[in-house]
Amino acid sequence: MIFELNQKEPELFSGDLLAYFIRESEGKTVPCPSKAVRRKLKHAWKSGDFTGKKGQTFLFYPAASTKNPSAYRVLVIGLGKAADANDNNARREQLRLAAGTAVRQAAGLKVKSMMAVLPEKTGLEDSEVAECLTEGLILGSYRFDKYKSKKEDQDDSIAIEAFSLQAGTLDSQAVYEGMNQGKRAADAACRARDMANEPGNGWPPAKFAEFAQRLARKHKLSCEIIEKDAMKKLGMGGILGVNQGSAEPPKLVILKYEGGSKKTDPTLMLVGKGLTFDAGGISLKPGQGMEDMKYDMCGGAAVLSAMQAIAQERPQGINVLALVPSTENLPASTALKPGDIITHYNGKTSEIINTDAEGRLILADALAYGIATYAPDAVIDLATLTGAVIIGLGNHRTGLMATDDSLAEQILTAGDRAGEPLWRLPLGPEYSEQIKSQVADIKNTGGRGGGTSTAAAYLHEFVGDTPWAHLDIAGTAWNFTEKSYIPKGPSGIAVRTLVDLVRHWQGKKKGS
Ligand code: BES
Ligand code: MN
Ligand code: ZN
């Protein structure tokens, strides 16, 4: 896919589709920079057929005889009403949504080349307008047809091959930078969707290792894969236990980006659950909907994809580490059983009550190992960890639990900027109490109540005093709230939040 800034006047664009974005306004005139388009819109506007409402579109075919404009089609997309003067995040989201609406319609029209004219007077920085519009265009035109033997003509749409942005009256340098920021983040999110869309037999743990190694070679990152034998030596009883029923070898993938040059520069550690298929193990899940458990690796996908964007951007003054513990969770005669007791990397013993509560087992080893080995300044883990978070928050928000308020605040802010909202849920001694075991240090389930927080309480046992945040993305990694720029299937959630977080990172310096 080509994505570029085009300096040509929109009137001279001769591709398949020229897109304008228009705000809903009470006034009589249509707020569109093109006179020709304003003229076209007059009747639609007067009759109320097109008023710039969110989701509304207006398509016309400029007559061949008029040379203004000369694109084959012109599509006008409604942005909706001006957002609250101090709500930049709502404005950012409006642009993504309108861009998503535009590319959906464009794909249905089999458009191959498209130019989008950036709207004026949005109240946002010029770079932000380009960033969010680019994100919406890329995220909204995502498709996954790798396994369809007849591509394209199976459904009624095709992939858009070339996008260009037209800066209009906005500053073209700022637009160029914003466009590239949006592109890197959205491409990374699409990469995470690709990983998630792969079936269990197309994306075993070894694929995470391959992806990380390729990324490391391309961008000069360091990559280490901890294999099964090494896990045994290190005593990673959690990931080994979950892997017992699987024929696919487990992997602990470690990727390091070093943008810090001073000793005091902070290190942020990201950990993602990379469960490539979760059947539940001996505590087998019901058959209905089990196929969705190929998405149980979305935390790992988010973390490694975010590393792709970070490696491209190379932020200075920060080191970012990514760890992905990866295995399948299957029933077998060799599998972990309810009642079994395992020993984690840090020596803590755990009684297995339910083999389907496996995410916390693999994350526990990765958290304890990563913190002991790299002494990071902050840790964030991401996991499709509990069905309970869907009961609590639906598919609208990611659950956030944190030991550190300023870390939590930074993540909430990044999520709001990215249009990936989170909601903070509690941690605390009451929840830790629920996972005490009669026979071991802890047990892997905490009873009926507060399932999202008791899962977090389990992880809490493995992070010590390091500032830590846990994102439960079980409700948002797929079936996320319907949006024009998020097609059905995996959403790529949290990738853009992480990229935004790193861009705006305000860590405590070491020793302060
Ligand atoms: N991967 C699942 C969580 C999940 C469920 C994600 C539904 C997305 C949709 C996790 O491994 C799991 O099975 N959790 C159990 C924990 C329980 C046994 C304590 C759950 O939530 O049911
Ligand atoms: Mn499970
Ligand atoms: Zn799981």
Short mmCIF file of C-alpha atoms in Angstrom, two decimals, residues 2 24 188 317 385 413:
data_model
loop_
_atom_site.label_atom_id
_atom_site.label_comp_id
_atom_site.label_asym_id
_atom_site.label_seq_id
_atom_site.Cartn_x
_atom_site.Cartn_y
_atom_site.Cartn_z
CA ILE A 2 1.29 3.45 -0.91
CA GLU A 24 -22.10 19.45 10.79
CA ALA A 188 1.64 -1.76 13.77
CA GLY A 317 16.08 8.68 26.41
CA LEU A 385 -6.99 -12.71 30.95
CA THR A 413 -4.34 9.41 29.02
#
